[in-house]
PDB file of C-alpha atoms in Angstrom:
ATOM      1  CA  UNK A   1     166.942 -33.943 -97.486  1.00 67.00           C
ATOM      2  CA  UNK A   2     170.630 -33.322 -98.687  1.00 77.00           C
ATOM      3  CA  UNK A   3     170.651 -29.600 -96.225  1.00 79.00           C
ATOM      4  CA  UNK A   4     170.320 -32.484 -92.865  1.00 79.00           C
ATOM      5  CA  UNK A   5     173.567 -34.038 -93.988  1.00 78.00           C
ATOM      6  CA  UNK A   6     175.269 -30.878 -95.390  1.00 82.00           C
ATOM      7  CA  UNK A   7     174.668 -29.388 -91.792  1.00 79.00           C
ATOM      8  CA  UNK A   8     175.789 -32.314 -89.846  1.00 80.00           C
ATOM      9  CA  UNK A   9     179.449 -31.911 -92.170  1.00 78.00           C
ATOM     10  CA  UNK A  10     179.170 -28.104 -91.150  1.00 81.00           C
ATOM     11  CA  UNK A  11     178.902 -28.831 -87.574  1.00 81.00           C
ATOM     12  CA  UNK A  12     180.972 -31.501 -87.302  1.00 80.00           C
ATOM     13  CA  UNK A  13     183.472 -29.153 -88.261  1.00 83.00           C
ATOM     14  CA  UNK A  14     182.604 -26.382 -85.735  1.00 83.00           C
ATOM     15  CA  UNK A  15     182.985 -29.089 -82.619  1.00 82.00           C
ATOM     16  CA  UNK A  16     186.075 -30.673 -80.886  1.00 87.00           C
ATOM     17  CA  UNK A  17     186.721 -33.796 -82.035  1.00 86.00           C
ATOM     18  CA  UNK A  18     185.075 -35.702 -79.123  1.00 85.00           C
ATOM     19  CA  UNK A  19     181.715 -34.237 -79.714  1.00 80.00           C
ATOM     20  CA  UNK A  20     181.598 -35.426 -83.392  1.00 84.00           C
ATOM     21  CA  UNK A  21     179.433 -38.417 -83.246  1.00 85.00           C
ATOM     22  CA  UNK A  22     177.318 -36.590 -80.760  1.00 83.00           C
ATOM     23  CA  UNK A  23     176.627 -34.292 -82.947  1.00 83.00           C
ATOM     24  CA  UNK A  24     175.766 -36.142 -86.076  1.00 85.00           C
ATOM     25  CA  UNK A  25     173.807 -38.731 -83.662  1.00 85.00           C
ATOM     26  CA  UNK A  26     171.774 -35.453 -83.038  1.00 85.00           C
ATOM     27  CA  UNK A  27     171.459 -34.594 -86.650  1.00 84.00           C
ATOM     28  CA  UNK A  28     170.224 -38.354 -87.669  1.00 88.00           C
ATOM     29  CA  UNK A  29     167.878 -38.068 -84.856  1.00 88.00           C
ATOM     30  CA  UNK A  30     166.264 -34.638 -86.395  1.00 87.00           C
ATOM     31  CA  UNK A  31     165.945 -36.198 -89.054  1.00 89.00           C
ATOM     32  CA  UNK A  32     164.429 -39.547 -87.526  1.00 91.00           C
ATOM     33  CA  UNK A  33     161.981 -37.543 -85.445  1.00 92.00           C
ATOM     34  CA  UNK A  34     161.243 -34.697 -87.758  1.00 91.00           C
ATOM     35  CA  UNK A  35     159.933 -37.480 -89.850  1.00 91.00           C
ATOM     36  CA  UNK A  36     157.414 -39.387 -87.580  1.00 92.00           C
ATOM     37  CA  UNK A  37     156.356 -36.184 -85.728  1.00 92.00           C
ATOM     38  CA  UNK A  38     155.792 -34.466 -88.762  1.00 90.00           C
ATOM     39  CA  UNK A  39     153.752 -37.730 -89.881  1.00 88.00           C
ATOM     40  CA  UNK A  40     151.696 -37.831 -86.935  1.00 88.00           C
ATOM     41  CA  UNK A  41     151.291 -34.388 -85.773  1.00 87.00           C
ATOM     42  CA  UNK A  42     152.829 -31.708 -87.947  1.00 87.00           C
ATOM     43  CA  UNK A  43     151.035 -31.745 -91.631  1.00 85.00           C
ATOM     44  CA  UNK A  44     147.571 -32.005 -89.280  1.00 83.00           C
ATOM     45  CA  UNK A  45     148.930 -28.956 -87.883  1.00 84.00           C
ATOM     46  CA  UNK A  46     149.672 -27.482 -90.752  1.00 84.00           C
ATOM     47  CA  UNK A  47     147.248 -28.296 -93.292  1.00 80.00           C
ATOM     48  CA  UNK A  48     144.062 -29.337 -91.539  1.00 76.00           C
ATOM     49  CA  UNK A  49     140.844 -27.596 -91.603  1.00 74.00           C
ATOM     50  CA  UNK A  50     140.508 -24.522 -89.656  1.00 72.00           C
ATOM     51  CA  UNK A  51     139.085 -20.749 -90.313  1.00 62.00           C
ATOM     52  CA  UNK A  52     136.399 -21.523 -92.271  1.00 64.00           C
ATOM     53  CA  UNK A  53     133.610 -23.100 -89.502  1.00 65.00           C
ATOM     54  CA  UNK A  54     135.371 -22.414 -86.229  1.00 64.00           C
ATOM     55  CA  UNK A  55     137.345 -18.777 -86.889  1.00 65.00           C
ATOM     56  CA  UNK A  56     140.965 -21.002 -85.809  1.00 70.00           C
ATOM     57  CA  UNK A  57     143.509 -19.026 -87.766  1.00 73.00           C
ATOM     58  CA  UNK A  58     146.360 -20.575 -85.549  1.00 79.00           C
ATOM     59  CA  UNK A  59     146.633 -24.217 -85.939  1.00 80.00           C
ATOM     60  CA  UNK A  60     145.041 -26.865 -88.226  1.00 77.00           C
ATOM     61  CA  UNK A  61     142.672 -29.251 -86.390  1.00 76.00           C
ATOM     62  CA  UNK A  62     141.045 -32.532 -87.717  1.00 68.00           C
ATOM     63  CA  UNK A  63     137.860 -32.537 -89.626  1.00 65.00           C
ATOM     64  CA  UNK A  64     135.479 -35.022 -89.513  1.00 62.00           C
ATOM     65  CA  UNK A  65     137.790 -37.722 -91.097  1.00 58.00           C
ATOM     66  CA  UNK A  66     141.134 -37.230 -89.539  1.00 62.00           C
ATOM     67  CA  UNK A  67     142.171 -35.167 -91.954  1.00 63.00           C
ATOM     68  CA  UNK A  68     145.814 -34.906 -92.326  1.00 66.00           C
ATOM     69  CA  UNK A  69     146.669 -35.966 -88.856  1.00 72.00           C
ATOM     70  CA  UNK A  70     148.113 -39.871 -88.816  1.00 76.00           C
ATOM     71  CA  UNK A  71     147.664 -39.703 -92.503  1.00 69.00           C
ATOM     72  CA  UNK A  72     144.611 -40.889 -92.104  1.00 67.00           C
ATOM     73  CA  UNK A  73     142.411 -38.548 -94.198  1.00 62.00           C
ATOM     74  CA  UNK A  74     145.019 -38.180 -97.199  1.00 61.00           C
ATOM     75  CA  UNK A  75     142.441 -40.462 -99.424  1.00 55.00           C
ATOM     76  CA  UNK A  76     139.898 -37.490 -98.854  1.00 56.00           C
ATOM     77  CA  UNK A  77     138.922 -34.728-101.412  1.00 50.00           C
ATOM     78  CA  UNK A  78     142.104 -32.557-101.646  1.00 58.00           C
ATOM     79  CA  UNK A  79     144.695 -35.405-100.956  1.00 58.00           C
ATOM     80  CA  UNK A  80     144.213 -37.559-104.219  1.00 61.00           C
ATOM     81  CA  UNK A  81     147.218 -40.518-103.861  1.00 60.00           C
ATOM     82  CA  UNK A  82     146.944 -40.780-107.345  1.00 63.00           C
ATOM     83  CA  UNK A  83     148.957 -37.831-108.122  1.00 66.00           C
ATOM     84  CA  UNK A  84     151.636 -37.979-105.461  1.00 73.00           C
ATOM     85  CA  UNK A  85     151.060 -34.420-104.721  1.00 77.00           C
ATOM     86  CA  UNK A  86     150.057 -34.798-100.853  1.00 76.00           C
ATOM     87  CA  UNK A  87     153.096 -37.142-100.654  1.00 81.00           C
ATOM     88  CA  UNK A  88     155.256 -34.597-102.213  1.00 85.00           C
ATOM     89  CA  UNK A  89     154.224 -31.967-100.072  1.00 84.00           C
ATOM     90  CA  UNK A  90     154.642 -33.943 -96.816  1.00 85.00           C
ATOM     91  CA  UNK A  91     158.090 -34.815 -97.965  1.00 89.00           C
ATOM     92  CA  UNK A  92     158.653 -31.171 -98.998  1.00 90.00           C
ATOM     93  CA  UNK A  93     157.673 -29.621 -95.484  1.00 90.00           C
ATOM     94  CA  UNK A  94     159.065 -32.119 -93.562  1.00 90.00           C
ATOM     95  CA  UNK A  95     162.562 -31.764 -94.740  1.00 90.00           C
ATOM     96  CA  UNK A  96     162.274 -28.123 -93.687  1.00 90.00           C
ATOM     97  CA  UNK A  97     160.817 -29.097 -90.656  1.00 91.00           C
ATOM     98  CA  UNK A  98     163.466 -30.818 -89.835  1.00 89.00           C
ATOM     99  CA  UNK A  99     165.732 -28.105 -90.996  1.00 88.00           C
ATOM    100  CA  UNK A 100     164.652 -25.916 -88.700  1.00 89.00           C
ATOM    101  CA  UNK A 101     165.337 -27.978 -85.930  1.00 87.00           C
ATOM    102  CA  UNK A 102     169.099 -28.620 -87.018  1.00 85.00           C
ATOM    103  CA  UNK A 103     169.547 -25.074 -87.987  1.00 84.00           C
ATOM    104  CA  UNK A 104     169.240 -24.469 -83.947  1.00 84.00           C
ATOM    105  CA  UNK A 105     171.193 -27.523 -82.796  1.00 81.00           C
ATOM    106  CA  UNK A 106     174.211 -25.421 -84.697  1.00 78.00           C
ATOM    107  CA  UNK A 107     173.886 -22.862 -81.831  1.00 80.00           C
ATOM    108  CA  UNK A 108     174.026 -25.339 -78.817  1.00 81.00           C
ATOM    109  CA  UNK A 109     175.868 -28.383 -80.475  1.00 78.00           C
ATOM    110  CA  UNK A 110     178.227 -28.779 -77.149  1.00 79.00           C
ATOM    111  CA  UNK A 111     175.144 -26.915 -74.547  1.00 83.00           C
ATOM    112  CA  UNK A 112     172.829 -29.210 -74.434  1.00 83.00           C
ATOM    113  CA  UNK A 113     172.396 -32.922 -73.582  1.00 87.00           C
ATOM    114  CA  UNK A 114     170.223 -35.148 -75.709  1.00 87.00           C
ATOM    115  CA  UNK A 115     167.534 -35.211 -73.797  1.00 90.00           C
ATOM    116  CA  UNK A 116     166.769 -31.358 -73.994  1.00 90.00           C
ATOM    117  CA  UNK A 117     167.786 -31.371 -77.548  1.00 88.00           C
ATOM    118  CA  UNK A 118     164.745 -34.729 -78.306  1.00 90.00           C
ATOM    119  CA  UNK A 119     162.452 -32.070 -76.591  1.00 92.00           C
ATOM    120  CA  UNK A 120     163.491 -29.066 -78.450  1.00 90.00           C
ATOM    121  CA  UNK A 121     163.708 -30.788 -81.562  1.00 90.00           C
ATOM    122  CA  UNK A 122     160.000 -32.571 -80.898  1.00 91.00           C
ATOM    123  CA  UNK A 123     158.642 -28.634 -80.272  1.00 93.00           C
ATOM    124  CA  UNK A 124     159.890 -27.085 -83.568  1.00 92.00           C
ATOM    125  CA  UNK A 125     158.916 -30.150 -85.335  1.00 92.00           C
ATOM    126  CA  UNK A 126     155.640 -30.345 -83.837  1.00 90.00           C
ATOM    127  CA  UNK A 127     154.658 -27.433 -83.000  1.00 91.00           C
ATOM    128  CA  UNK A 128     157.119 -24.050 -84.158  1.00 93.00           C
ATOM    129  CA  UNK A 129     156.900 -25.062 -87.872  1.00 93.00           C
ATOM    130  CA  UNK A 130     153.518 -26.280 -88.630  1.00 91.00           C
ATOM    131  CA  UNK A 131     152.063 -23.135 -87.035  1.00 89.00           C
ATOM    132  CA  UNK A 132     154.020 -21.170 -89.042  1.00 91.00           C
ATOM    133  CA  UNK A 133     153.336 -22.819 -92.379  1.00 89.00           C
ATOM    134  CA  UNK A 134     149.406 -22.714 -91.198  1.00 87.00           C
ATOM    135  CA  UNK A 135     149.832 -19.511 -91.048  1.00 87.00           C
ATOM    136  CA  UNK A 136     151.386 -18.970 -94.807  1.00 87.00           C
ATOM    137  CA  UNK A 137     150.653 -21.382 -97.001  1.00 84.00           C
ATOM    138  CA  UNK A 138     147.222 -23.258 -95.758  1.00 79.00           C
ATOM    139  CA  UNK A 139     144.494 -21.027 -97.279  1.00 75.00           C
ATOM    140  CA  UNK A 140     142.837 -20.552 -94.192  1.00 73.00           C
ATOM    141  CA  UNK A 141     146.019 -19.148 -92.063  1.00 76.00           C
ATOM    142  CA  UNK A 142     145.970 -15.067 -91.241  1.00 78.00           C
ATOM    143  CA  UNK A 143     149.210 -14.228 -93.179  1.00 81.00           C
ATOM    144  CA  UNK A 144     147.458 -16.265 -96.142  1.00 75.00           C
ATOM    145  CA  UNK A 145     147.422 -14.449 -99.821  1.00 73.00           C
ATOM    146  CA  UNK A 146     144.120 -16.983-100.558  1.00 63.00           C
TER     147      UNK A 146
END
């Protein structure tokens, strides 16, 4: 969580000193967002069932129960609460999710205006990252070692 506010010191350094608070507005609000998309859409995305009954290698979808989508099948077999492992690895993933997203804002910090960057930031959040970590770490994805 600590890379969101060492990259809004970074690029508060790279911008003219009017665009300051715009920019670290921009990198709470990555950070805001990453977390509810990635909530309600991303770890689904990411770590729902796929491969095995329907051949989807790309994206995660919902089993029977939810799954991971809304949090609503984390009590299932695979998410035990007890542990705190699911929680850790939602935390976990959506720190970098939201690390990806800021990692780009550095490249239009003074281009864009905040509506384009919400949408940009709600597509790598949503949609960018938790392909990409379907595709490498769920056991199912195609680039897979399982």
């Amino acid at each position: 969580f600590f890379m969101q506010c060492g990259f809004a010191l970074l690029e508060a350094g790279t911008v003219r000193s009017k665009n300051t608070k715009n920019i670290l507005l921009k990198n709470l609000l990555d950070a805001c967002l990453g977390a509810i998309i990635w909530w309600a859409w991303g770890m689904g995305a990411a770590y729902g069932e796929s491969g095995e009954s329907d051949g989807n290698v790309f994206i995660g979808t919902a089993p029977d129960g939810g799954g991971p989508f809304l949090a609503a099948g984390w009590a299932k077999v695979g998410f035990d609460p007890a542990n705190g492992k699911v929680l850790a690895l939602w935390f976990f993933q959506y720190v970098f999710a939201a690390t990806a997203a800021t990692i780009v804002s550095g490249a239009v910090c003074e281009r864009a205006t905040i509506g384009a960057y919400i949408a940009y930031t709600c597509f790598i959040t949503g949609l960018i990252y938790p392909v990409v970590v379907h595709w490498v770490w769920c056991d199912n994805g195609f680039l897979s070692g399982a």
